Amino acid sequence: MSIEKIFLDRINCTDNINLSDYILIRLNMLGVDKVFSLTGGGIMYIIDAIARSPNMGLVCAQHESFAGIAADAYTRAGKTVGVAIGTTGPGVTNLFTSVAAAWQDSSPVLFLGGQVKSSDSSRINKMSGLRQNGTFEFDAIDCFRPVTKYSTIVQNSIEGISVIEEALNAMLSGRTGPAYIEIPLDVQGANLPHDAINAYWKDRKLLVEYKV
């Protein structure tokens, strides 16, 4: 049985799946069995998905900087890709030091950031010149671009399928390094149609192994 078939069987055996569930299953196929974070309202659907996952654990740090450093150490210890998560606004900005460290040391760490609902997002809604729209909004994409190999916001759940692959491929190709994905709150919990997942993976190969 192909690894793609195993992956899709895990997806298709669920009645309903949201983007957060999908991301965790995808990362688990890469060998990730724990992520590092500090809980927050801006990442509630990701935290909920971790709590419901039988194959993913949460290491709760006391500060997002520590979560990022721990994820970097997880990578360097030869586990697989490290994953750190920060909630909206100050949670995301607290990740910056560990992102910069991963960049300078070519460490492939995936950083996930929470964001306000897509309807409030100044970036998605092209509200130029606005410093903040939603509660705790901070548009971190441009801040992280100079110190990541990939930095973007997910605008809907279906787009999230390709975004996670683009991030992983960028992180692990050539000189390795970190990536940053920002996910609005409503997109984290949005239903992901099984048909869309199966269509994306038709004739594609699943990246499933990374060793330091």
PDB file of C-alpha atoms in Angstrom:
ATOM      1  CA  MET A   1       0.000   0.000   0.000  1.00  0.00           C
ATOM      2  CA  SER A   2       1.387   3.413  -0.945  1.00  0.00           C
ATOM      3  CA  ILE A   3       2.070   6.058   1.674  1.00  0.00           C
ATOM      4  CA  GLU A   4      -0.390   8.324  -0.132  1.00  0.00           C
ATOM      5  CA  LYS A   5      -3.110   5.666   0.241  1.00  0.00           C
ATOM      6  CA  ILE A   6      -2.332   5.304   3.969  1.00  0.00           C
ATOM      7  CA  PHE A   7      -2.551   9.073   4.401  1.00  0.00           C
ATOM      8  CA  LEU A   8      -5.832   9.399   2.511  1.00  0.00           C
ATOM      9  CA  ASP A   9      -7.322   6.453   4.381  1.00  0.00           C
ATOM     10  CA  ARG A  10      -6.636   8.297   7.640  1.00  0.00           C
ATOM     11  CA  ILE A  11      -8.367  11.358   6.212  1.00  0.00           C
ATOM     12  CA  ASN A  12     -11.324   9.562   4.659  1.00  0.00           C
ATOM     13  CA  CYS A  13     -12.159   7.488   7.736  1.00  0.00           C
ATOM     14  CA  THR A  14     -13.304  10.699   9.450  1.00  0.00           C
ATOM     15  CA  ASP A  15     -16.880  11.903   9.041  1.00  0.00           C
ATOM     16  CA  ASN A  16     -15.830  15.547   9.233  1.00  0.00           C
ATOM     17  CA  ILE A  17     -12.412  17.148   9.161  1.00  0.00           C
ATOM     18  CA  ASN A  18     -11.389  20.757   9.567  1.00  0.00           C
ATOM     19  CA  LEU A  19      -8.146  22.402   8.492  1.00  0.00           C
ATOM     20  CA  SER A  20      -6.561  22.051  11.943  1.00  0.00           C
ATOM     21  CA  ASP A  21      -7.271  18.302  11.976  1.00  0.00           C
ATOM     22  CA  TYR A  22      -5.826  17.995   8.490  1.00  0.00           C
ATOM     23  CA  ILE A  23      -2.607  19.839   9.351  1.00  0.00           C
ATOM     24  CA  LEU A  24      -1.980  17.583  12.353  1.00  0.00           C
ATOM     25  CA  ILE A  25      -2.527  14.393  10.338  1.00  0.00           C
ATOM     26  CA  ARG A  26      -0.259  15.742   7.599  1.00  0.00           C
ATOM     27  CA  LEU A  27       2.502  16.596  10.072  1.00  0.00           C
ATOM     28  CA  ASN A  28       2.115  13.233  11.772  1.00  0.00           C
ATOM     29  CA  MET A  29       2.799  11.544   8.424  1.00  0.00           C
ATOM     30  CA  LEU A  30       6.123  13.396   8.470  1.00  0.00           C
ATOM     31  CA  GLY A  31       6.913  11.896  11.865  1.00  0.00           C
ATOM     32  CA  VAL A  32       5.847  14.816  14.042  1.00  0.00           C
ATOM     33  CA  ASP A  33       4.354  13.504  17.286  1.00  0.00           C
ATOM     34  CA  LYS A  34       4.343  16.669  19.393  1.00  0.00           C
ATOM     35  CA  VAL A  35       4.085  20.410  18.930  1.00  0.00           C
ATOM     36  CA  PHE A  36       5.125  23.262  21.197  1.00  0.00           C
ATOM     37  CA  SER A  37       2.853  26.123  22.147  1.00  0.00           C
ATOM     38  CA  LEU A  38       1.157  28.280  24.735  1.00  0.00           C
ATOM     39  CA  THR A  39      -2.623  28.109  24.471  1.00  0.00           C
ATOM     40  CA  GLY A  40      -4.595  31.146  23.345  1.00  0.00           C
ATOM     41  CA  GLY A  41      -7.980  32.120  21.965  1.00  0.00           C
ATOM     42  CA  GLY A  42      -6.532  32.909  18.555  1.00  0.00           C
ATOM     43  CA  ILE A  43      -5.487  29.276  18.049  1.00  0.00           C
ATOM     44  CA  MET A  44      -8.384  27.564  19.795  1.00  0.00           C
ATOM     45  CA  TYR A  45      -9.260  25.254  16.907  1.00  0.00           C
ATOM     46  CA  ILE A  46      -5.666  24.070  16.541  1.00  0.00           C
ATOM     47  CA  ILE A  47      -5.444  23.399  20.288  1.00  0.00           C
ATOM     48  CA  ASP A  48      -8.786  21.565  20.180  1.00  0.00           C
ATOM     49  CA  ALA A  49      -7.559  19.423  17.269  1.00  0.00           C
ATOM     50  CA  ILE A  50      -4.417  18.520  19.226  1.00  0.00           C
ATOM     51  CA  ALA A  51      -6.539  17.525  22.238  1.00  0.00           C
ATOM     52  CA  ARG A  52      -8.649  15.241  20.034  1.00  0.00           C
ATOM     53  CA  SER A  53      -5.726  13.730  18.140  1.00  0.00           C
ATOM     54  CA  PRO A  54      -4.540  10.281  19.291  1.00  0.00           C
ATOM     55  CA  ASN A  55      -1.180  10.789  17.585  1.00  0.00           C
ATOM     56  CA  MET A  56      -0.179  14.346  18.471  1.00  0.00           C
ATOM     57  CA  GLY A  57       0.874  15.738  21.833  1.00  0.00           C
ATOM     58  CA  LEU A  58       1.082  19.317  23.069  1.00  0.00           C
ATOM     59  CA  VAL A  59       4.084  20.511  25.034  1.00  0.00           C
ATOM     60  CA  CYS A  60       2.784  23.651  26.730  1.00  0.00           C
ATOM     61  CA  ALA A  61       5.559  26.181  27.259  1.00  0.00           C
ATOM     62  CA  GLN A  62       5.373  29.210  29.551  1.00  0.00           C
ATOM     63  CA  HIS A  63       6.194  31.629  26.734  1.00  0.00           C
ATOM     64  CA  GLU A  64       6.052  31.449  22.928  1.00  0.00           C
ATOM     65  CA  SER A  65       9.790  32.148  22.696  1.00  0.00           C
ATOM     66  CA  PHE A  66      10.418  28.967  24.682  1.00  0.00           C
ATOM     67  CA  ALA A  67       7.994  27.054  22.451  1.00  0.00           C
ATOM     68  CA  GLY A  68       9.948  28.124  19.361  1.00  0.00           C
ATOM     69  CA  ILE A  69      13.293  27.243  20.909  1.00  0.00           C
ATOM     70  CA  ALA A  70      11.955  23.852  22.015  1.00  0.00           C
ATOM     71  CA  ALA A  71      10.658  23.150  18.498  1.00  0.00           C
ATOM     72  CA  ASP A  72      14.098  24.057  17.132  1.00  0.00           C
ATOM     73  CA  ALA A  73      15.709  21.658  19.611  1.00  0.00           C
ATOM     74  CA  TYR A  74      13.230  18.937  18.584  1.00  0.00           C
ATOM     75  CA  THR A  75      14.460  19.315  15.003  1.00  0.00           C
ATOM     76  CA  ARG A  76      18.136  19.386  15.953  1.00  0.00           C
ATOM     77  CA  ALA A  77      17.724  16.278  18.124  1.00  0.00           C
ATOM     78  CA  GLY A  78      17.031  14.390  14.913  1.00  0.00           C
ATOM     79  CA  LYS A  79      13.325  13.842  15.444  1.00  0.00           C
ATOM     80  CA  THR A  80      11.825  15.525  12.384  1.00  0.00           C
ATOM     81  CA  VAL A  81      10.455  18.972  11.588  1.00  0.00           C
ATOM     82  CA  GLY A  82       9.793  20.976  14.751  1.00  0.00           C
ATOM     83  CA  VAL A  83       6.487  22.836  15.108  1.00  0.00           C
ATOM     84  CA  ALA A  84       5.773  25.877  17.282  1.00  0.00           C
ATOM     85  CA  ILE A  85       2.452  27.703  17.509  1.00  0.00           C
ATOM     86  CA  GLY A  86       1.683  31.227  18.685  1.00  0.00           C
ATOM     87  CA  THR A  87      -1.675  32.879  19.239  1.00  0.00           C
ATOM     88  CA  THR A  88      -2.825  36.095  17.612  1.00  0.00           C
ATOM     89  CA  GLY A  89      -0.886  39.321  18.095  1.00  0.00           C
ATOM     90  CA  PRO A  90       1.666  39.198  20.938  1.00  0.00           C
ATOM     91  CA  GLY A  91       1.810  35.405  20.802  1.00  0.00           C
ATOM     92  CA  VAL A  92       3.052  35.597  17.223  1.00  0.00           C
ATOM     93  CA  THR A  93       5.526  38.404  17.881  1.00  0.00           C
ATOM     94  CA  ASN A  94       6.949  36.402  20.800  1.00  0.00           C
ATOM     95  CA  LEU A  95       7.989  33.733  18.279  1.00  0.00           C
ATOM     96  CA  PHE A  96      10.259  36.113  16.386  1.00  0.00           C
ATOM     97  CA  THR A  97      13.526  35.424  18.253  1.00  0.00           C
ATOM     98  CA  SER A  98      13.236  31.670  17.755  1.00  0.00           C
ATOM     99  CA  VAL A  99      12.321  32.172  14.082  1.00  0.00           C
ATOM    100  CA  ALA A 100      15.451  34.303  13.609  1.00  0.00           C
ATOM    101  CA  ALA A 101      17.578  31.672  15.385  1.00  0.00           C
ATOM    102  CA  ALA A 102      16.190  28.896  13.154  1.00  0.00           C
ATOM    103  CA  TRP A 103      16.880  31.056  10.090  1.00  0.00           C
ATOM    104  CA  GLN A 104      20.497  31.746  11.025  1.00  0.00           C
ATOM    105  CA  ASP A 105      21.168  28.097  11.851  1.00  0.00           C
ATOM    106  CA  SER A 106      19.273  26.676   8.838  1.00  0.00           C
ATOM    107  CA  SER A 107      16.878  24.758  11.078  1.00  0.00           C
ATOM    108  CA  PRO A 108      13.624  23.602   9.420  1.00  0.00           C
ATOM    109  CA  VAL A 109      11.038  24.616  11.998  1.00  0.00           C
ATOM    110  CA  LEU A 110       7.403  25.226  11.061  1.00  0.00           C
ATOM    111  CA  PHE A 111       5.848  28.176  12.881  1.00  0.00           C
ATOM    112  CA  LEU A 112       2.055  28.456  12.904  1.00  0.00           C
ATOM    113  CA  GLY A 113       0.436  31.721  13.913  1.00  0.00           C
ATOM    114  CA  GLY A 114      -3.130  32.470  14.863  1.00  0.00           C
ATOM    115  CA  GLN A 115      -4.938  35.420  13.342  1.00  0.00           C
ATOM    116  CA  VAL A 116      -8.281  37.217  13.652  1.00  0.00           C
ATOM    117  CA  LYS A 117     -11.228  35.987  11.595  1.00  0.00           C
ATOM    118  CA  SER A 118     -10.713  36.329   7.863  1.00  0.00           C
ATOM    119  CA  SER A 119     -13.560  38.849   7.707  1.00  0.00           C
ATOM    120  CA  ASP A 120     -11.526  41.090  10.065  1.00  0.00           C
ATOM    121  CA  SER A 121      -8.114  40.497   8.491  1.00  0.00           C
ATOM    122  CA  SER A 122      -6.632  43.708   7.113  1.00  0.00           C
ATOM    123  CA  ARG A 123      -4.399  41.688   4.758  1.00  0.00           C
ATOM    124  CA  ILE A 124      -7.112  39.449   3.325  1.00  0.00           C
ATOM    125  CA  ASN A 125      -9.496  42.387   2.933  1.00  0.00           C
ATOM    126  CA  LYS A 126      -6.747  44.643   1.539  1.00  0.00           C
ATOM    127  CA  MET A 127      -7.188  47.391   4.128  1.00  0.00           C
ATOM    128  CA  SER A 128      -3.992  49.227   3.253  1.00  0.00           C
ATOM    129  CA  GLY A 129      -2.593  51.720   5.743  1.00  0.00           C
ATOM    130  CA  LEU A 130      -4.549  50.220   8.641  1.00  0.00           C
ATOM    131  CA  ARG A 131      -2.398  49.259  11.621  1.00  0.00           C
ATOM    132  CA  GLN A 132      -4.981  46.977  13.232  1.00  0.00           C
ATOM    133  CA  ASN A 133      -8.539  45.910  12.509  1.00  0.00           C
ATOM    134  CA  GLY A 134      -9.559  42.810  14.460  1.00  0.00           C
ATOM    135  CA  THR A 135      -8.980  42.250  18.174  1.00  0.00           C
ATOM    136  CA  PHE A 136      -5.270  41.533  18.772  1.00  0.00           C
ATOM    137  CA  GLU A 137      -4.616  41.634  15.040  1.00  0.00           C
ATOM    138  CA  PHE A 138      -0.997  41.958  14.008  1.00  0.00           C
ATOM    139  CA  ASP A 139      -0.105  41.263  10.383  1.00  0.00           C
ATOM    140  CA  ALA A 140       3.188  39.420  10.821  1.00  0.00           C
ATOM    141  CA  ILE A 141       3.698  38.129   7.273  1.00  0.00           C
ATOM    142  CA  ASP A 142       6.072  40.869   6.133  1.00  0.00           C
ATOM    143  CA  CYS A 143       7.925  40.820   9.462  1.00  0.00           C
ATOM    144  CA  PHE A 144       8.767  37.139   9.092  1.00  0.00           C
ATOM    145  CA  ARG A 145       9.585  37.118   5.373  1.00  0.00           C
ATOM    146  CA  PRO A 146      13.248  38.209   5.777  1.00  0.00           C
ATOM    147  CA  VAL A 147      13.925  35.366   8.252  1.00  0.00           C
ATOM    148  CA  THR A 148      11.910  32.516   6.720  1.00  0.00           C
ATOM    149  CA  LYS A 149      11.920  30.550   3.496  1.00  0.00           C
ATOM    150  CA  TYR A 150       8.148  30.869   3.272  1.00  0.00           C
ATOM    151  CA  SER A 151       5.676  33.233   4.947  1.00  0.00           C
ATOM    152  CA  THR A 152       1.991  33.549   4.077  1.00  0.00           C
ATOM    153  CA  ILE A 153      -1.579  33.655   5.353  1.00  0.00           C
ATOM    154  CA  VAL A 154      -4.165  30.956   4.586  1.00  0.00           C
ATOM    155  CA  GLN A 155      -7.302  32.536   3.179  1.00  0.00           C
ATOM    156  CA  ASN A 156      -9.575  29.466   3.208  1.00  0.00           C
ATOM    157  CA  SER A 157      -9.450  25.838   4.277  1.00  0.00           C
ATOM    158  CA  ILE A 158      -8.984  24.382   0.782  1.00  0.00           C
ATOM    159  CA  GLU A 159      -6.052  26.701   0.126  1.00  0.00           C
ATOM    160  CA  GLY A 160      -4.530  25.367   3.345  1.00  0.00           C
ATOM    161  CA  ILE A 161      -3.888  21.997   1.676  1.00  0.00           C
ATOM    162  CA  SER A 162      -1.446  23.495  -0.818  1.00  0.00           C
ATOM    163  CA  VAL A 163      -0.011  26.057   1.608  1.00  0.00           C
ATOM    164  CA  ILE A 164       1.211  23.398   4.042  1.00  0.00           C
ATOM    165  CA  GLU A 165       2.926  21.528   1.185  1.00  0.00           C
ATOM    166  CA  GLU A 166       4.525  24.683  -0.177  1.00  0.00           C
ATOM    167  CA  ALA A 167       5.834  25.500   3.306  1.00  0.00           C
ATOM    168  CA  LEU A 168       7.268  22.016   3.882  1.00  0.00           C
ATOM    169  CA  ASN A 169       8.902  21.888   0.469  1.00  0.00           C
ATOM    170  CA  ALA A 170      10.414  25.348   0.940  1.00  0.00           C
ATOM    171  CA  MET A 171      11.722  24.429   4.402  1.00  0.00           C
ATOM    172  CA  LEU A 172      13.337  21.175   3.300  1.00  0.00           C
ATOM    173  CA  SER A 173      14.706  22.038  -0.137  1.00  0.00           C
ATOM    174  CA  GLY A 174      18.184  23.460  -0.720  1.00  0.00           C
ATOM    175  CA  ARG A 175      19.506  25.163   2.378  1.00  0.00           C
ATOM    176  CA  THR A 176      16.931  24.299   5.011  1.00  0.00           C
ATOM    177  CA  GLY A 177      15.208  26.890   7.175  1.00  0.00           C
ATOM    178  CA  PRO A 178      11.982  27.892   8.928  1.00  0.00           C
ATOM    179  CA  ALA A 179       8.557  28.707   7.492  1.00  0.00           C
ATOM    180  CA  TYR A 180       5.676  30.725   8.913  1.00  0.00           C
ATOM    181  CA  ILE A 181       1.977  30.127   8.204  1.00  0.00           C
ATOM    182  CA  GLU A 182      -0.703  32.437   9.584  1.00  0.00           C
ATOM    183  CA  ILE A 183      -4.175  30.929   9.918  1.00  0.00           C
ATOM    184  CA  PRO A 184      -7.264  33.056  10.678  1.00  0.00           C
ATOM    185  CA  LEU A 185      -9.461  31.732  13.464  1.00  0.00           C
ATOM    186  CA  ASP A 186     -12.439  30.836  11.280  1.00  0.00           C
ATOM    187  CA  VAL A 187     -10.197  29.130   8.710  1.00  0.00           C
ATOM    188  CA  GLN A 188      -8.657  26.924  11.426  1.00  0.00           C
ATOM    189  CA  GLY A 189     -12.065  25.480  12.215  1.00  0.00           C
ATOM    190  CA  ALA A 190     -13.496  25.501   8.695  1.00  0.00           C
ATOM    191  CA  ASN A 191     -14.693  22.195   7.273  1.00  0.00           C
ATOM    192  CA  LEU A 192     -12.403  20.684   4.663  1.00  0.00           C
ATOM    193  CA  PRO A 193     -14.302  18.631   2.055  1.00  0.00           C
ATOM    194  CA  HIS A 194     -12.913  15.144   1.534  1.00  0.00           C
ATOM    195  CA  ASP A 195     -13.340  15.596  -2.213  1.00  0.00           C
ATOM    196  CA  ALA A 196     -10.992  18.583  -2.188  1.00  0.00           C
ATOM    197  CA  ILE A 197      -8.317  16.652  -0.289  1.00  0.00           C
ATOM    198  CA  ASN A 198      -8.551  13.619  -2.559  1.00  0.00           C
ATOM    199  CA  ALA A 199      -8.487  15.795  -5.675  1.00  0.00           C
ATOM    200  CA  TYR A 200      -5.361  17.621  -4.505  1.00  0.00           C
ATOM    201  CA  TRP A 201      -3.470  14.391  -3.814  1.00  0.00           C
ATOM    202  CA  LYS A 202      -4.403  12.695  -7.057  1.00  0.00           C
ATOM    203  CA  ASP A 203      -1.095  11.979  -8.856  1.00  0.00           C
ATOM    204  CA  ARG A 204       0.936  13.835  -6.191  1.00  0.00           C
ATOM    205  CA  LYS A 205       3.628  12.311  -3.980  1.00  0.00           C
ATOM    206  CA  LEU A 206       3.586  12.776  -0.217  1.00  0.00           C
ATOM    207  CA  LEU A 207       6.757  14.081   1.415  1.00  0.00           C
ATOM    208  CA  VAL A 208       6.986  11.809   4.450  1.00  0.00           C
ATOM    209  CA  GLU A 209      10.556  11.737   5.654  1.00  0.00           C
ATOM    210  CA  TYR A 210      13.030  14.273   6.909  1.00  0.00           C
ATOM    211  CA  LYS A 211      16.098  13.415   8.930  1.00  0.00           C
ATOM    212  CA  VAL A 212      18.552  15.927  10.316  1.00  0.00           C
TER     213      VAL A 212
END
